[in-house]
Coordinates of C-alpha atoms in Angstrom, one line a residue:
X1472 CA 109.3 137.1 126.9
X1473 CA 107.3 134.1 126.2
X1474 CA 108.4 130.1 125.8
X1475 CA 106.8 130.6 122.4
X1476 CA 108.3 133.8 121.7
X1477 CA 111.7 132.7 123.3
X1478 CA 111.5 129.7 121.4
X1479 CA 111.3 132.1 118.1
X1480 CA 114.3 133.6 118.9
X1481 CA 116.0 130.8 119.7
X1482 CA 115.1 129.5 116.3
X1483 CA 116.2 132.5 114.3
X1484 CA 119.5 133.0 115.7
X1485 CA 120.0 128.7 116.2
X1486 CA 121.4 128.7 112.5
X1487 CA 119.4 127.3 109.4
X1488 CA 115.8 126.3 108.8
X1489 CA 116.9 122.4 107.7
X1490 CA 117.9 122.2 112.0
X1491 CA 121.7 121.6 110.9
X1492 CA 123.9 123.4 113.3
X1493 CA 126.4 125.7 113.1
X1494 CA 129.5 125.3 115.3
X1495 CA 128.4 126.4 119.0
X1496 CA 124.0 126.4 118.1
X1497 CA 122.0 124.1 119.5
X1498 CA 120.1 121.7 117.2
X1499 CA 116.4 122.7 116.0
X1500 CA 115.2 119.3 117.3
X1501 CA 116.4 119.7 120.6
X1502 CA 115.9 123.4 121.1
X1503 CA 112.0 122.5 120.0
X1504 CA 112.2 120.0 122.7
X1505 CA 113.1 121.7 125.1
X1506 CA 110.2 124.1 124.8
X1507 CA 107.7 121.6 124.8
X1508 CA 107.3 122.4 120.7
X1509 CA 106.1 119.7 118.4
X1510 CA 105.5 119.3 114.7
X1511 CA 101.7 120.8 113.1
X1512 CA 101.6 117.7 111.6
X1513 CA 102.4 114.7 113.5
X1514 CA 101.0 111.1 113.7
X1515 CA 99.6 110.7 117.1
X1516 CA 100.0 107.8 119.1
X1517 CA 97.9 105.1 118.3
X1518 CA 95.5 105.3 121.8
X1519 CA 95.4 108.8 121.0
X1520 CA 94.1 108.2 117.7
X1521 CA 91.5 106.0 118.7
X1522 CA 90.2 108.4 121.0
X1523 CA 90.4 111.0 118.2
X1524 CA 88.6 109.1 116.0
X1525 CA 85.9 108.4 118.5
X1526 CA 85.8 111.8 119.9
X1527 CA 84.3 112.6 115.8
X1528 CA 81.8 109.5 115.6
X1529 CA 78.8 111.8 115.1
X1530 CA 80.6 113.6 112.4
X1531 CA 81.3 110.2 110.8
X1532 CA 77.5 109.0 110.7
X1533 CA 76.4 112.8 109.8
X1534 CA 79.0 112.7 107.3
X1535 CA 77.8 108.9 106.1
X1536 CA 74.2 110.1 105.9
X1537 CA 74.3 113.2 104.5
X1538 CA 76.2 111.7 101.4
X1539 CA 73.7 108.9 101.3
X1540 CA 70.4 111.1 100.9
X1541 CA 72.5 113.2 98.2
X1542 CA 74.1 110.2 96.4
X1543 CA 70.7 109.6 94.3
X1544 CA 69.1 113.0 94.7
X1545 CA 69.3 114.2 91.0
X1546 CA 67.8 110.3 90.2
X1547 CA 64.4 110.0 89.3
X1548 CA 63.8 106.3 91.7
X1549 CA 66.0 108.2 93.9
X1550 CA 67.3 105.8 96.9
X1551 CA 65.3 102.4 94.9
X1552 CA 68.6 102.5 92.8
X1553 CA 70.6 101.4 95.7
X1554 CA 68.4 98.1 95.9
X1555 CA 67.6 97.9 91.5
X1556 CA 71.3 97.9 90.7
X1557 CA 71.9 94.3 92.5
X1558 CA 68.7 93.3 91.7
X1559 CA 69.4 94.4 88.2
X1560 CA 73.1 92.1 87.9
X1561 CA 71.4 89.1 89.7
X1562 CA 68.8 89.3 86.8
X1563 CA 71.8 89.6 83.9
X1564 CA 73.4 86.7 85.6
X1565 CA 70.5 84.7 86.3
X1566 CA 69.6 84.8 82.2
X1567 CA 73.3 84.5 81.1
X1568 CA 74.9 82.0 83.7
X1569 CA 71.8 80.2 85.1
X1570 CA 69.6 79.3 81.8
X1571 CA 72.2 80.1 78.9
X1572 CA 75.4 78.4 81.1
X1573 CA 73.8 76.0 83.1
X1574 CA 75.5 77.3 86.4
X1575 CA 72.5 76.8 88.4
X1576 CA 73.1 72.5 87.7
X1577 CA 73.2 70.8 90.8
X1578 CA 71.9 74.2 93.3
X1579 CA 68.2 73.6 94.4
X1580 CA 67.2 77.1 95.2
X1581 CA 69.2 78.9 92.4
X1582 CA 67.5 82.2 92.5
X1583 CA 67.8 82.6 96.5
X1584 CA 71.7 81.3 95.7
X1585 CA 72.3 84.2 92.6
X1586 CA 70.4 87.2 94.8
X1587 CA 72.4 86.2 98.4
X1588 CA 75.8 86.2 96.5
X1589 CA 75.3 88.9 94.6
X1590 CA 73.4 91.6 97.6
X1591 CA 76.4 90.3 99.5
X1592 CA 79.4 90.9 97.3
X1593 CA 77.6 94.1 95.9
X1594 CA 78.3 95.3 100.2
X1595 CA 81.7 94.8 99.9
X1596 CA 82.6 95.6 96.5
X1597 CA 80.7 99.7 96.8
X1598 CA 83.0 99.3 100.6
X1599 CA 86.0 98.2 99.3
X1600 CA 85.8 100.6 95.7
X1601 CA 84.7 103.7 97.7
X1602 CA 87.0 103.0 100.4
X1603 CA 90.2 103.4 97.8
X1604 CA 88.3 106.8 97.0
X1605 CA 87.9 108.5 100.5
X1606 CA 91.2 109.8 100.6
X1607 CA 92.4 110.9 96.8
X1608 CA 88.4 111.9 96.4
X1609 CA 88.7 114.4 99.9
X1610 CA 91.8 116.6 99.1
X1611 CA 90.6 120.0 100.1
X1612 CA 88.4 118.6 103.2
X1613 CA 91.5 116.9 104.5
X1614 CA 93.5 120.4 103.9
X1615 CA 91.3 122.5 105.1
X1616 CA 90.4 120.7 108.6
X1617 CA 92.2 118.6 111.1
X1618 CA 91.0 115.8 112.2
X1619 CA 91.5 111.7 111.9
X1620 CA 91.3 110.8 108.4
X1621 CA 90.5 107.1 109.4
X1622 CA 87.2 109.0 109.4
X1623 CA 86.7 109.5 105.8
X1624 CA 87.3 105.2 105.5
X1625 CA 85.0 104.7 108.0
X1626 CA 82.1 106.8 106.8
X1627 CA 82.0 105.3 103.7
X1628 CA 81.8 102.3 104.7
X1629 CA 79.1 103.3 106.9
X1630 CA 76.8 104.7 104.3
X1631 CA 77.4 101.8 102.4
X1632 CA 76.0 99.7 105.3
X1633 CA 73.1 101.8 105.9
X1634 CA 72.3 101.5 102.3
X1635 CA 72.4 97.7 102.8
X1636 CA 70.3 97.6 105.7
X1637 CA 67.6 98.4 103.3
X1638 CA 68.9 95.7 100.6
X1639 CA 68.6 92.9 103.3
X1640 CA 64.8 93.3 103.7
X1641 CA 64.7 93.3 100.1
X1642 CA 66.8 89.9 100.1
X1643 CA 64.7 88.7 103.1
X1644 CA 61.8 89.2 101.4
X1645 CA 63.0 87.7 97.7
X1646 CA 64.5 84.6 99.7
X1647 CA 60.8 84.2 101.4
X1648 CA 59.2 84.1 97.5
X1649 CA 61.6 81.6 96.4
X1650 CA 60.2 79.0 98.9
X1651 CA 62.8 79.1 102.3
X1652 CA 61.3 79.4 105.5
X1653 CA 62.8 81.1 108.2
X1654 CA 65.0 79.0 111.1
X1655 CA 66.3 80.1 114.1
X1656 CA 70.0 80.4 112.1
X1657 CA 68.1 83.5 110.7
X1658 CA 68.9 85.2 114.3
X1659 CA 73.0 85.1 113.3
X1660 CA 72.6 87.2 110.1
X1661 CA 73.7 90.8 112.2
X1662 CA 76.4 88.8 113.8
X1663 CA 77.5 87.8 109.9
X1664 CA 77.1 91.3 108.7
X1665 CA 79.0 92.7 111.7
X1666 CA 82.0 90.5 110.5
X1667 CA 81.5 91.1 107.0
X1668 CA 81.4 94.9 107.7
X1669 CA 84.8 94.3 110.4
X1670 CA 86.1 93.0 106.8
X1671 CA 85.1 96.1 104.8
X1672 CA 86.2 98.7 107.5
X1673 CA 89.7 97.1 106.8
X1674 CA 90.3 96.7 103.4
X1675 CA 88.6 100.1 103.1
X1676 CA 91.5 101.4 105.2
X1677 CA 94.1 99.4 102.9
X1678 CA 93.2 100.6 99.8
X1679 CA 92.5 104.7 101.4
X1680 CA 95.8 104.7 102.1
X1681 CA 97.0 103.0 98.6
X1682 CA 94.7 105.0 96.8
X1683 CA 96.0 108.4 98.4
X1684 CA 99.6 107.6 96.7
X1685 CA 98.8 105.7 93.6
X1686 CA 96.0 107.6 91.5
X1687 CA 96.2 104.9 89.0
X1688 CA 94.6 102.7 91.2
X1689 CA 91.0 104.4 90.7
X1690 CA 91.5 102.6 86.7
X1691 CA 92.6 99.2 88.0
X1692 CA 89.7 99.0 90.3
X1693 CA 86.8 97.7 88.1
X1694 CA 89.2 95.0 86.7
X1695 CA 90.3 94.1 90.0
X1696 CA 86.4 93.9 91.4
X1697 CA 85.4 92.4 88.2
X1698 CA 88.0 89.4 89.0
X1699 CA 87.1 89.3 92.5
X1700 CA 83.5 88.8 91.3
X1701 CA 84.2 85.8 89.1
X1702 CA 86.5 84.5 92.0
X1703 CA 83.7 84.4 94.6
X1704 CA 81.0 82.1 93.5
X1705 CA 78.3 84.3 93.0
X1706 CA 76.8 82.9 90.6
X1707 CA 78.0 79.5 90.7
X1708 CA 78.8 77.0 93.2
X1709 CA 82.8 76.5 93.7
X1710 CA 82.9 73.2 95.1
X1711 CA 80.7 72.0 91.9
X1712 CA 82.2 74.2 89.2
X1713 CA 85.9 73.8 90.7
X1714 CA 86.5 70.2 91.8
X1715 CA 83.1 68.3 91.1
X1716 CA 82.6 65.6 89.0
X1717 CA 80.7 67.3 86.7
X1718 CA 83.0 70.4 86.8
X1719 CA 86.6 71.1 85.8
X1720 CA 87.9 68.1 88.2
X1721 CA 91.2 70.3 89.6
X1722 CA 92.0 69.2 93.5
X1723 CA 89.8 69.9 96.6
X1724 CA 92.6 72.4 97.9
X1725 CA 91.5 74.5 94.6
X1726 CA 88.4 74.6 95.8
X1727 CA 89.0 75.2 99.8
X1728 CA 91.5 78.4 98.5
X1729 CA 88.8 79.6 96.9
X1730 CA 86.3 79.8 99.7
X1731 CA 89.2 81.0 102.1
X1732 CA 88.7 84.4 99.4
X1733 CA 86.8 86.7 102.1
X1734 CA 84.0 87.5 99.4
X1735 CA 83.0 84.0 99.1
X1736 CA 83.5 83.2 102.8
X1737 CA 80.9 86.2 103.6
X1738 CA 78.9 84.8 101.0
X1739 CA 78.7 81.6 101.9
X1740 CA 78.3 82.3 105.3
X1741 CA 75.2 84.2 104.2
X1742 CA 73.7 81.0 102.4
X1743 CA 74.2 79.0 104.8
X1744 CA 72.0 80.7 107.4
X1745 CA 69.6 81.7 104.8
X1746 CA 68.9 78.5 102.8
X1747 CA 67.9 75.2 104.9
X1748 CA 68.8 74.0 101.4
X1749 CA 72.6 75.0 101.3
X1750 CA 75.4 72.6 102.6
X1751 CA 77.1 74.5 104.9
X1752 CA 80.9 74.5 105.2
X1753 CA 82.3 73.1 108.1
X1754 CA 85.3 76.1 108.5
X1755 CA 83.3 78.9 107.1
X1756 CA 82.8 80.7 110.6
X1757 CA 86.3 80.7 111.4
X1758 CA 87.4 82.5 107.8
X1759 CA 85.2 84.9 108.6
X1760 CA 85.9 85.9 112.0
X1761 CA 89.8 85.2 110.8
X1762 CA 89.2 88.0 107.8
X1763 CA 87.2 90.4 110.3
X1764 CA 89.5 90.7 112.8
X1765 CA 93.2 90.2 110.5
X1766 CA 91.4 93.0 108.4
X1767 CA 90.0 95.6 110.7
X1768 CA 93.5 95.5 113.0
X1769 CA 95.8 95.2 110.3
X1770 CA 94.3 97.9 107.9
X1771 CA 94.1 100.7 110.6
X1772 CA 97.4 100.1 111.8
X1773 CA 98.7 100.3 107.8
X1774 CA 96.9 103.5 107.2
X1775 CA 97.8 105.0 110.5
X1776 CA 101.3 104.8 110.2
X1777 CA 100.8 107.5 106.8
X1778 CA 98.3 109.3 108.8
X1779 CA 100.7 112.5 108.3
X1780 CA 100.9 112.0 104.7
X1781 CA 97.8 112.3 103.7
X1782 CA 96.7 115.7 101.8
X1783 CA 100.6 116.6 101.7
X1784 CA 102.0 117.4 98.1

């Protein structure tokens, strides 16, 4: 007889299925160790789950891609929405917060400001909002295949980048109209997006894993983003709006909590090596590298430790 087959028999005459012994059985647990047996579910290890999870990079891009060509395929404009919808908000704002508000008091290059902040926090917001998705969204994928379900996170994120690296010739182009010329900071914009993508992959993971146990979630999102928006300085500057002269006059540590928000760090970051005519913030690299890496680490350690859960019940 087999170790597999021994094991079975082990198993139905080692007392019940919940692995409580009977006086004189050996315990479930240990009789399925000593036959080398293990659960079909189990979280691996996490070395073994990064290997996993890069063993299946190509079916992460495929997966990315093949959901970003059929994301707009019943559109008319097809895959020009993708660069029209931020164009579209910058345009809202621009009339409602820059002429009717007076937002854009005090910025010299207001139009290059509104489209950076809002091609920027439109990257993270699809990330972050499709992210919560990939999971709850995935049900009979994840039940019907094994493999890493960081995956599904990750891809997402992924198309959303590839759907950006269109967007940022667009902004290239749109900051080049409204009168900037380019500098040698121009070279660090990939380093920026790497970070601000870092950023995405993370709270991407957070909110998979949130999102797989708390449906409601899906309905608080659009309030939550809508918030974040607001928070971020988009279409505003903070340090003029929040502790300027001319602006609501609370204390500069108002101010430096609000640009310590990762969407605004990312932002500004952006600005500053896209406008010679932004003042740069003297900490802003460090927030971001801080939120890339505190983000990325801590979000795929979070969601692997439910790895198992995910699909069950």
């Amino acid at each position: 007889m087999s170790q597999p087959e021994s094991a079975t028999a082990d198993a139905q005459a080692g007392g019940p299925m919940n692995g409580t012994p009977t006086q004189g059985q050996e315990p479930l647990a240990k009789l399925a160790e000593r036959y080398g047996l293990r659960r079909a579910i189990a979280r691996p290890s996490l070395p073994v789950y990064l290997r996993q999870l890069w063993e299946r990079r190509h079916f992460i891009t495929t997966y990315a891609t093949s959901r970003n060509v059929s994301k707009y395929s019943n559109s008319a404009l097809g895959q020009l929405w993708q660069v029209l919808t931020p164009l579209l908000n910058a345009a809202i704002y621009w009339l409602m917060f820059g002429l009717i508000l007076g937002a854009d008091k005090g910025i010299t290059n207001y139009p290059a400001f509104l489209i950076t902040g809002m091609f920027v926090f439109t990257y993270t917001q699809r990330s972050v909002s499709s992210g919560a998705k990939s999971i709850s969204g995935n049900l009979s994928l994840i039940r019907a295949l094994h493999f890493p379900r960081a995956a599904l996170p990750f891809a997402y994120t992924i198309q959303e980048f590839q759907q950006l690296l269109i967007s940022m010739g667009v902004l290239i182009a749109l900051v080049l109209v409204t009168g900037e010329m380019p500098t040698w900071f121009w070279l660090l914009i990939p380093v920026a997006l790497l970070l601000q993508t870092m950023f995405n992959v993370g709270a991407s993971l957070v909110l998979a894993r949130v999102g797989a146990s708390a449906r409601d979630l899906n309905q608080l999102l659009p309030f939550i983003m809508r918030t974040w928006l607001y928070a971020s300085g988009v279409f505003f500057s903070i340090g003029d709006k929040v502790s300027g002269p001319d602006g609501a006059g609370l204390p500069q540590w108002v101010a430096d909590i609000m640009y310590f928000n990762p969407a605004a760090a990312y932002i500004e970051l952006m600005r500053d090596l896209l406008m010679q005519t932004h003042e740069p913030r003297p900490y802003i690299w460090a927030v971001c590298v801080f939120w890339a890496v505190f983000a990325l680490l801590g979000g795929f350690w979070y969601f692997w430790r439910a790895e198992e859960k995910y699909g069950r019940g």
